[in-house]
PDB file of C-alpha atoms and ligand atoms in Angstrom:
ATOM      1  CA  UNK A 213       8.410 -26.632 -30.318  1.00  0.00           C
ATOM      2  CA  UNK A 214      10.656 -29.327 -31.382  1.00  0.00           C
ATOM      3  CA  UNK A 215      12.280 -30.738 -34.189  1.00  0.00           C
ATOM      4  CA  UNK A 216      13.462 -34.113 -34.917  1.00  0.00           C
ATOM      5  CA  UNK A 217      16.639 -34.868 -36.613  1.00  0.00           C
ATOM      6  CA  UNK A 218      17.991 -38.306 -37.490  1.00  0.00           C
ATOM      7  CA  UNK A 219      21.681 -38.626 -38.431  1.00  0.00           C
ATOM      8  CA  UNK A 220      22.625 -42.635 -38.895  1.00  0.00           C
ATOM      9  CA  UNK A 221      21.588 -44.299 -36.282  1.00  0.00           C
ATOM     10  CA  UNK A 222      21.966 -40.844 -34.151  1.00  0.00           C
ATOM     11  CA  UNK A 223      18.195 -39.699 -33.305  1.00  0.00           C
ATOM     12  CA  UNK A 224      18.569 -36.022 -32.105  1.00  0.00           C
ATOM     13  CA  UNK A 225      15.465 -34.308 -30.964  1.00  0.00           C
ATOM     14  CA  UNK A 226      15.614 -30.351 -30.550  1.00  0.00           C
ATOM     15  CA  UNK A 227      13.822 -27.328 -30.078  1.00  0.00           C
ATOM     16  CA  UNK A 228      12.806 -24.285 -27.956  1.00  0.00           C
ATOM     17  CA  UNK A 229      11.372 -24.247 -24.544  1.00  0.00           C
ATOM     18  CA  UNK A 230      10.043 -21.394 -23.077  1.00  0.00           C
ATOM     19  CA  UNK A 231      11.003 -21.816 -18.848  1.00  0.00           C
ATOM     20  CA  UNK A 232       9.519 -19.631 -16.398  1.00  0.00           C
ATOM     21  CA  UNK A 233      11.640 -17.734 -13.882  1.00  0.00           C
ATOM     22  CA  UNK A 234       9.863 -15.960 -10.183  1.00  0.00           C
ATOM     23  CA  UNK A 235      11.106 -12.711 -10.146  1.00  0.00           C
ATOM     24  CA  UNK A 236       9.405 -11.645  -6.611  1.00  0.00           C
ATOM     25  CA  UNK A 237       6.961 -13.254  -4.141  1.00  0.00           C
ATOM     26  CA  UNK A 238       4.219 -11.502  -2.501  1.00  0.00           C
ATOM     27  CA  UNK A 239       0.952 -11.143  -1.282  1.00  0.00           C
ATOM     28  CA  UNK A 240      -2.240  -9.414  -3.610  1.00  0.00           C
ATOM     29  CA  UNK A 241      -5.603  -9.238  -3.707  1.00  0.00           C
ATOM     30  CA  UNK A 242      -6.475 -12.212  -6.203  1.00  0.00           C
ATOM     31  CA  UNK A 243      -9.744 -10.859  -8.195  1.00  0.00           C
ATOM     32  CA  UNK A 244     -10.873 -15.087  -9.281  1.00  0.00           C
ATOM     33  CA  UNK A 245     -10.026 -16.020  -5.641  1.00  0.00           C
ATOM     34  CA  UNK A 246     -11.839 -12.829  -4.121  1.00  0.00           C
ATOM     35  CA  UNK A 247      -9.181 -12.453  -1.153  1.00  0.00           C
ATOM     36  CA  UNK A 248      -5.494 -11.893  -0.521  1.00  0.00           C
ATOM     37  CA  UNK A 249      -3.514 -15.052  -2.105  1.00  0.00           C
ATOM     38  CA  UNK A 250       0.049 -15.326  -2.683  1.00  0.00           C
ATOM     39  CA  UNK A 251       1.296 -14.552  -5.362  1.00  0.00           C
ATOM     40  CA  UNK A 252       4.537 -15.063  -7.478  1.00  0.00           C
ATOM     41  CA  UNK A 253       5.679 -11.830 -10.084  1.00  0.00           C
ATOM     42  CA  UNK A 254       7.614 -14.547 -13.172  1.00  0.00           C
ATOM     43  CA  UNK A 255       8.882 -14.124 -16.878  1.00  0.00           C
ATOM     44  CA  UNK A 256       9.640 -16.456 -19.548  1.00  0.00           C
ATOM     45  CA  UNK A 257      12.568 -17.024 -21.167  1.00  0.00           C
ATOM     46  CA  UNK A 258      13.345 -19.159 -24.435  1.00  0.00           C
ATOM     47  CA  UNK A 259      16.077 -21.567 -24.205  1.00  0.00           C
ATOM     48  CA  UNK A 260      17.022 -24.069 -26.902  1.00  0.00           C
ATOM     49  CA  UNK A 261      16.900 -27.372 -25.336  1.00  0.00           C
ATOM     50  CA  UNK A 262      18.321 -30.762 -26.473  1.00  0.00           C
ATOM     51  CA  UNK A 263      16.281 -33.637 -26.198  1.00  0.00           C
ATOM     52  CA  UNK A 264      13.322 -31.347 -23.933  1.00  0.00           C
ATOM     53  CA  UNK A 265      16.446 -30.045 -21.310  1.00  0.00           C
ATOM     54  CA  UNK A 266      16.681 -26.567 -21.836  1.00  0.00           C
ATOM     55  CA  UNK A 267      20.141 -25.802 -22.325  1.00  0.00           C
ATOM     56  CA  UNK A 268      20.897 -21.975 -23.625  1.00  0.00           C
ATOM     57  CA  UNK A 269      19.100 -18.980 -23.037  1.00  0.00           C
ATOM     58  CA  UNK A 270      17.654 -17.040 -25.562  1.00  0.00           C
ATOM     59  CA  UNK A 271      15.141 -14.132 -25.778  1.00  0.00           C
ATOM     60  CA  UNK A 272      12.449 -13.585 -22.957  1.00  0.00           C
ATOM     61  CA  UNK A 273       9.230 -13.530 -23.922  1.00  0.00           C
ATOM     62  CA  UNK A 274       6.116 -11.680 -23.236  1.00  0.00           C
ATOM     63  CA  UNK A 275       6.178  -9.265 -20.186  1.00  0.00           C
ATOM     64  CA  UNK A 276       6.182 -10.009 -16.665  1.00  0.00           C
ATOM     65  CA  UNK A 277       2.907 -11.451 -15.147  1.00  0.00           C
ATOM     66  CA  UNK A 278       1.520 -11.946 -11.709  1.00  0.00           C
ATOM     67  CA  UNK A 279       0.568 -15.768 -11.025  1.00  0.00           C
ATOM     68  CA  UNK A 280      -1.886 -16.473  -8.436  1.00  0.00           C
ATOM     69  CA  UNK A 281      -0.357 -19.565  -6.179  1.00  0.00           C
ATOM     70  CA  UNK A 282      -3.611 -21.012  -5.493  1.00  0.00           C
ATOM     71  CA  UNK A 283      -5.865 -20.930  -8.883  1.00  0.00           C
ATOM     72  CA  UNK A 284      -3.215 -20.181 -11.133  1.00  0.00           C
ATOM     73  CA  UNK A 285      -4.625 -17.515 -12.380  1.00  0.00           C
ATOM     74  CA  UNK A 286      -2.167 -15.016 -14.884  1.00  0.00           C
ATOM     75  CA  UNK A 287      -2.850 -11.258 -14.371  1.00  0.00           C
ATOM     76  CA  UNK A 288      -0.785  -8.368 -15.393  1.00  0.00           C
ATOM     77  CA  UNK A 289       2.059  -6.216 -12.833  1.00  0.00           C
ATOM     78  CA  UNK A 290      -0.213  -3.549 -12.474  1.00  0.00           C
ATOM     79  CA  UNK A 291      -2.813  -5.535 -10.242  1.00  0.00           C
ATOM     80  CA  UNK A 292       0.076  -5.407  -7.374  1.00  0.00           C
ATOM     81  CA  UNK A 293      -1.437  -2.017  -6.901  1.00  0.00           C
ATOM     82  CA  UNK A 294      -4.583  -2.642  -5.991  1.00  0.00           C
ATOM     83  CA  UNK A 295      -4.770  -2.741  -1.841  1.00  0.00           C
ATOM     84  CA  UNK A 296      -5.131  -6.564  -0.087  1.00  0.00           C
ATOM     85  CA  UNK A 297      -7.716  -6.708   2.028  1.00  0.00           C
ATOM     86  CA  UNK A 298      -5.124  -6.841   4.876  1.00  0.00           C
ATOM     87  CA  UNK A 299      -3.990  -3.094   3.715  1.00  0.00           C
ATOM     88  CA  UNK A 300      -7.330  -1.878   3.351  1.00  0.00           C
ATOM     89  CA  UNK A 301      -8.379  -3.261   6.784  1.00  0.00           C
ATOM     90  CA  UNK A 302      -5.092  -1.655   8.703  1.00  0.00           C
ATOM     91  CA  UNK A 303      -6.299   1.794   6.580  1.00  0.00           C
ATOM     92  CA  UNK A 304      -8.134   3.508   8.640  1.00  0.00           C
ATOM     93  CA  UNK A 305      -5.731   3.676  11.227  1.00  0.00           C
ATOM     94  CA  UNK A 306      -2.674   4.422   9.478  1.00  0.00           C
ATOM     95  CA  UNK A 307      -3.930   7.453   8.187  1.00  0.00           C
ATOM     96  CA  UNK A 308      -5.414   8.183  11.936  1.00  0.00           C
ATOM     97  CA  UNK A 309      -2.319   7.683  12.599  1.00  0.00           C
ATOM     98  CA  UNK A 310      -0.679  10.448  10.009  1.00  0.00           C
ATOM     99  CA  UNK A 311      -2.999  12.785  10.604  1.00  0.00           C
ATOM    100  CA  UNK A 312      -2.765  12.845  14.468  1.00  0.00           C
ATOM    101  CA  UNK A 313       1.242  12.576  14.245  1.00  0.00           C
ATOM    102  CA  UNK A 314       0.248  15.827  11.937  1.00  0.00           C
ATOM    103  CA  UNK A 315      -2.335  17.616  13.916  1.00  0.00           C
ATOM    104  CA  UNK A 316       0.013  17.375  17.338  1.00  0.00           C
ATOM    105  CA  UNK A 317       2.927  18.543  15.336  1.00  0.00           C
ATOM    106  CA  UNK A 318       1.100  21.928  14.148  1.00  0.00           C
ATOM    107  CA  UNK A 319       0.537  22.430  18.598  1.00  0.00           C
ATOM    108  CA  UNK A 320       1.493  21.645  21.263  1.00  0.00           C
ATOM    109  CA  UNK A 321       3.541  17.936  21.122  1.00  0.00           C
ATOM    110  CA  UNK A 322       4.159  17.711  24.664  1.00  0.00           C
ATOM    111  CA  UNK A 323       0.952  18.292  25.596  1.00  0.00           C
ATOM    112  CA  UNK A 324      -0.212  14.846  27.697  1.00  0.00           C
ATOM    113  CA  UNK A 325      -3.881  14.805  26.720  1.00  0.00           C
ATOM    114  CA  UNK A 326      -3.397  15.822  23.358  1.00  0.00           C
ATOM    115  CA  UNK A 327      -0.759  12.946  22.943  1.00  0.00           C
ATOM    116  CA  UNK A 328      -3.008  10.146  25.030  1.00  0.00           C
ATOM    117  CA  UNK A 329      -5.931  11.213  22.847  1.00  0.00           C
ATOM    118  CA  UNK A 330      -3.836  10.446  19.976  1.00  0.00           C
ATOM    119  CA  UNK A 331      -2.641   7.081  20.816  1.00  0.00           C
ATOM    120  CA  UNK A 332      -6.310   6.550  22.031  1.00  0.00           C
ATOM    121  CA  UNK A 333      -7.775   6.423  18.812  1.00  0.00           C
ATOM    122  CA  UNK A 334      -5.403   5.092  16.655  1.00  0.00           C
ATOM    123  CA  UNK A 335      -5.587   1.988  18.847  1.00  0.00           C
ATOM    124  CA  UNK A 336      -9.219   1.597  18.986  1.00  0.00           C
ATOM    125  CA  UNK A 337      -8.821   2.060  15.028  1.00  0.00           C
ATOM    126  CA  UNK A 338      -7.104  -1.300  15.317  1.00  0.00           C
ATOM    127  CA  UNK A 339      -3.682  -0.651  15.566  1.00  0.00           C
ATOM    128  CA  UNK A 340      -2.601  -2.007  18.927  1.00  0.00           C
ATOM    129  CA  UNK A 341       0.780  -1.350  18.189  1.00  0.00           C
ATOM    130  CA  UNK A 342       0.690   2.081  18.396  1.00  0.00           C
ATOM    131  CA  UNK A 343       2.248   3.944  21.720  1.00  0.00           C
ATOM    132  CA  UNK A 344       3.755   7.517  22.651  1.00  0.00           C
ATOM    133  CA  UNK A 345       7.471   6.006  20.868  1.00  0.00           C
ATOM    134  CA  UNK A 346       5.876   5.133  17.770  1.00  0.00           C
ATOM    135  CA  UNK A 347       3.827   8.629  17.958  1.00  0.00           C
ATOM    136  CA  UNK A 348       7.522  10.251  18.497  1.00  0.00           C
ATOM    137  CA  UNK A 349       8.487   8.681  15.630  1.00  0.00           C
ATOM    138  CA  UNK A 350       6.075  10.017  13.313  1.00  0.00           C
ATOM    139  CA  UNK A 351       6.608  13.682  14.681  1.00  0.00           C
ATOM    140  CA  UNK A 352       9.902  13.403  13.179  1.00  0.00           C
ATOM    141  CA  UNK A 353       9.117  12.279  10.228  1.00  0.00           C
ATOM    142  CA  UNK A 354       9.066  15.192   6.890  1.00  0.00           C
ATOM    143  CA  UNK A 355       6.070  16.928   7.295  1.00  0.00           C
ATOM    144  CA  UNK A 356       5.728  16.520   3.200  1.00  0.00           C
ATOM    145  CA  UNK A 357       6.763  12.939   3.330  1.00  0.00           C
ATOM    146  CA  UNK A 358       3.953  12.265   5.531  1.00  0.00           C
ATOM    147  CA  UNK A 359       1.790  14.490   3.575  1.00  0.00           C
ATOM    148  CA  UNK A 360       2.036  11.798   0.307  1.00  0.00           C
ATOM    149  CA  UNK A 361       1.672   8.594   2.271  1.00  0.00           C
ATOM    150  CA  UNK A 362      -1.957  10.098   3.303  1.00  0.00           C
ATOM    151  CA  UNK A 363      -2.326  11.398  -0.215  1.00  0.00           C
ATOM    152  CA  UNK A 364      -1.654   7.759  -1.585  1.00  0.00           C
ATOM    153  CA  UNK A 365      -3.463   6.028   0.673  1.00  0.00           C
ATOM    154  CA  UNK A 366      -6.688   8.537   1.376  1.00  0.00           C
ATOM    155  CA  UNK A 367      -8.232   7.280  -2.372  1.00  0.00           C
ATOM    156  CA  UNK A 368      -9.350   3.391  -1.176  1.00  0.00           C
ATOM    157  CA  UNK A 369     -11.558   4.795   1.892  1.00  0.00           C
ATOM    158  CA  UNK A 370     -14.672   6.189   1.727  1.00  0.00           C
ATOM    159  CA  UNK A 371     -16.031  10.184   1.677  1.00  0.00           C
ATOM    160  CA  UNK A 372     -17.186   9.551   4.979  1.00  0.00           C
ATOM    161  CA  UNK A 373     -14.257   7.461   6.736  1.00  0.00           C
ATOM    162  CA  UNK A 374     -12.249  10.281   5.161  1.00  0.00           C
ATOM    163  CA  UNK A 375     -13.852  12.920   6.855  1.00  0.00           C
ATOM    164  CA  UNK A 376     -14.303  10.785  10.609  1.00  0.00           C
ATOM    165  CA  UNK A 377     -10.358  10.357  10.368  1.00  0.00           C
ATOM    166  CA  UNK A 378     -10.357  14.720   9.862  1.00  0.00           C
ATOM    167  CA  UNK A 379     -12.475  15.084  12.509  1.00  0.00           C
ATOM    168  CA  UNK A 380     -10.358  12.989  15.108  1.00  0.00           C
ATOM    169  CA  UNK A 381      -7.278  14.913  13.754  1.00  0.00           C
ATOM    170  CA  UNK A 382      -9.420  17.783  14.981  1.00  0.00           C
ATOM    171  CA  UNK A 383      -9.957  17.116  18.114  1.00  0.00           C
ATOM    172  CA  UNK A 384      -6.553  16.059  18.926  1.00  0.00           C
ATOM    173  CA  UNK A 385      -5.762  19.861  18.144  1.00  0.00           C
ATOM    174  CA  UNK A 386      -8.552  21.009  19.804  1.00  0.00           C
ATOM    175  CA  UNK A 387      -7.331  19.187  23.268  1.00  0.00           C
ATOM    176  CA  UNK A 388      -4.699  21.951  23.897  1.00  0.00           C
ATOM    177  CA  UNK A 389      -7.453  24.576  23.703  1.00  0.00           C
ATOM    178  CA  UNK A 390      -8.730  26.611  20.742  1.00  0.00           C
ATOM    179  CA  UNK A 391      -7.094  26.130  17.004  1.00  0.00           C
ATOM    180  CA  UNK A 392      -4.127  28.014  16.427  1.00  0.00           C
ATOM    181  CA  UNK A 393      -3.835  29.815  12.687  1.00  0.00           C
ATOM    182  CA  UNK A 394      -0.796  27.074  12.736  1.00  0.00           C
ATOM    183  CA  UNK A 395      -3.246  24.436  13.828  1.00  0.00           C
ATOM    184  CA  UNK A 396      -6.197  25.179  11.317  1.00  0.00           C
ATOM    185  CA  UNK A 397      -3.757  25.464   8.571  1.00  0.00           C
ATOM    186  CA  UNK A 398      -2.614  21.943   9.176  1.00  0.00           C
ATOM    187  CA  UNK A 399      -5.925  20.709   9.639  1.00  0.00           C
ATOM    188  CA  UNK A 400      -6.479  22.535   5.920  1.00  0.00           C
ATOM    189  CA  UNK A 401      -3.605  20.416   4.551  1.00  0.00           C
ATOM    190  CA  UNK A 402      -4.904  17.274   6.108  1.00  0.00           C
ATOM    191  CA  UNK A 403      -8.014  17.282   5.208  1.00  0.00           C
ATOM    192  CA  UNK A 404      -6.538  18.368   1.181  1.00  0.00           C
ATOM    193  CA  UNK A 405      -4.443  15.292   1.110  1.00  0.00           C
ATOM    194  CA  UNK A 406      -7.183  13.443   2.781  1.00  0.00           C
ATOM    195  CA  UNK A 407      -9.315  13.994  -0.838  1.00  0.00           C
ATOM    196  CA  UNK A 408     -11.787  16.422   0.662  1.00  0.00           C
ATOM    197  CA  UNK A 409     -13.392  19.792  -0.305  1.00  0.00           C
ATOM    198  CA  UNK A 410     -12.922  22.662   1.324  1.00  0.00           C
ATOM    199  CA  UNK A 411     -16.933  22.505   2.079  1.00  0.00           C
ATOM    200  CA  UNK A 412     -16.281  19.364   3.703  1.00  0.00           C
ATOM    201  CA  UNK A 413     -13.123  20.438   5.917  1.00  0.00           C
ATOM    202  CA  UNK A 414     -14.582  23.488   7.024  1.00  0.00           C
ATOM    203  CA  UNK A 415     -17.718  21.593   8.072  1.00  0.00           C
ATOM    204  CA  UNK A 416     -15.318  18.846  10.143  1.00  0.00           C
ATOM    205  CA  UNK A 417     -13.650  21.464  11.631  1.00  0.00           C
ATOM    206  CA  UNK A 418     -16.873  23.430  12.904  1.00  0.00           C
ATOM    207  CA  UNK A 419     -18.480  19.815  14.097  1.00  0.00           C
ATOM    208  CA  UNK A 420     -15.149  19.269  16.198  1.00  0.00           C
ATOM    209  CA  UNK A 421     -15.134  22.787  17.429  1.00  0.00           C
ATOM    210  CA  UNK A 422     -18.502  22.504  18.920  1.00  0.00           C
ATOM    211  CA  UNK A 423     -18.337  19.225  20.350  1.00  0.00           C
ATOM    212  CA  UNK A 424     -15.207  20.364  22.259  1.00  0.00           C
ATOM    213  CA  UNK A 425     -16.714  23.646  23.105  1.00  0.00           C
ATOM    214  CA  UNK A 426     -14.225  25.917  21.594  1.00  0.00           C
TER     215      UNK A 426
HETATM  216 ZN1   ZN B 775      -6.408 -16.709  -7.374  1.00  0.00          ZN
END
């Protein structure tokens, strides 16, 4: 918007200009793009400008908005909580990787085929990262903390990915010989934050009890 004012021979030419400020930067899932773009979280702001320079802030306007850096696209906050394909990808073996840090914790931690197993599978789940440190790590993390992050992120996989990540949990407890009362009560909890029945868990847990023979 702006107005025109001529005063003698003094032409003044004002108005408000709405200017665009990046609050954050960031990666999401972009839903026109179809894949993980960048992304940059902005607000507008008035200003009243003199001739088109904006020169004194005023209200904001609108709410924030997510702007896709490649099509432009405008889309509201809440779509930064949809996974990015990179998340969803790397999801499988974080919560492996929770619910093996959890299973070991409920046993025996020291136990060197228990532990190997662990770092086994989270691996071949993709995350080559993952070694006996990072494993010691997660054994002293909150047992409750770590129950929340699997909680969280248990809801993007699928029934059945749910229940394979349960089972390996399993058998990690099962490596140290039959399940303790301590060990099948964890197993309980994991498989609760993990979204499933109790149908389901108890079903896991028999599968991994007679593929390990115990
Ligand atoms: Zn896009």
């Amino acid at each position: 918007m702006a107005c025109l004012v001529t005063k003698g021979p003094i032409l003044i030419i004002f108005g408000l200009q709405v200017v665009y400020f990046t609050l954050s930067k960031g990666v999401f899932h972009c839903p026109d793009c179809g894949g993980d773009r960048e992304y940059r979280r902005r607000q507008g702001r008035n200003f009243f400008s003199l001739f088109f320079i904006p020169l004194i802030p005023l209200n904001k306007t609108g709410s924030e908005f997510v702007q896709c850096g490649t099509c432009k696209g405008r889309w509201h906050v809440d779509i930064l909580t949809v996974p990015t394909t990179a998340q969803l990808a790397s999801l499988p073996a974080l919560l492996l990787r929770l619910a093996s840090a959890q299973a070991l914790r409920s046993g025996d931690v020291t136990h060197p085929a228990a532990r190997d197993r662990a770092v086994t599978v989270v691996r071949q789940a993709g995350d080559h990262a993952y070694d006996q440190g990072v494993l010691d790590h997660d054994l002293g993390r909150p047992f409750d903390q770590i129950r929340a992050e699997m909680a969280h992120a248990a809801g993007a996989l699928a029934p059945e990915a749910r229940e394979n990540i349960l089972r390996a949990a399993a058998e990690i407890a099962l490596t140290d010989g039959p399940l303790s009362v301590s060990e099948e009560e964890t197993l309980n909890a994991v498989g609760a934050d993990l979204g499933l029945t109790r149908v389901q868990v108890t079903g896991v847990i028999s599968l991994a009890r007679q593929s390990s023979g115990r």
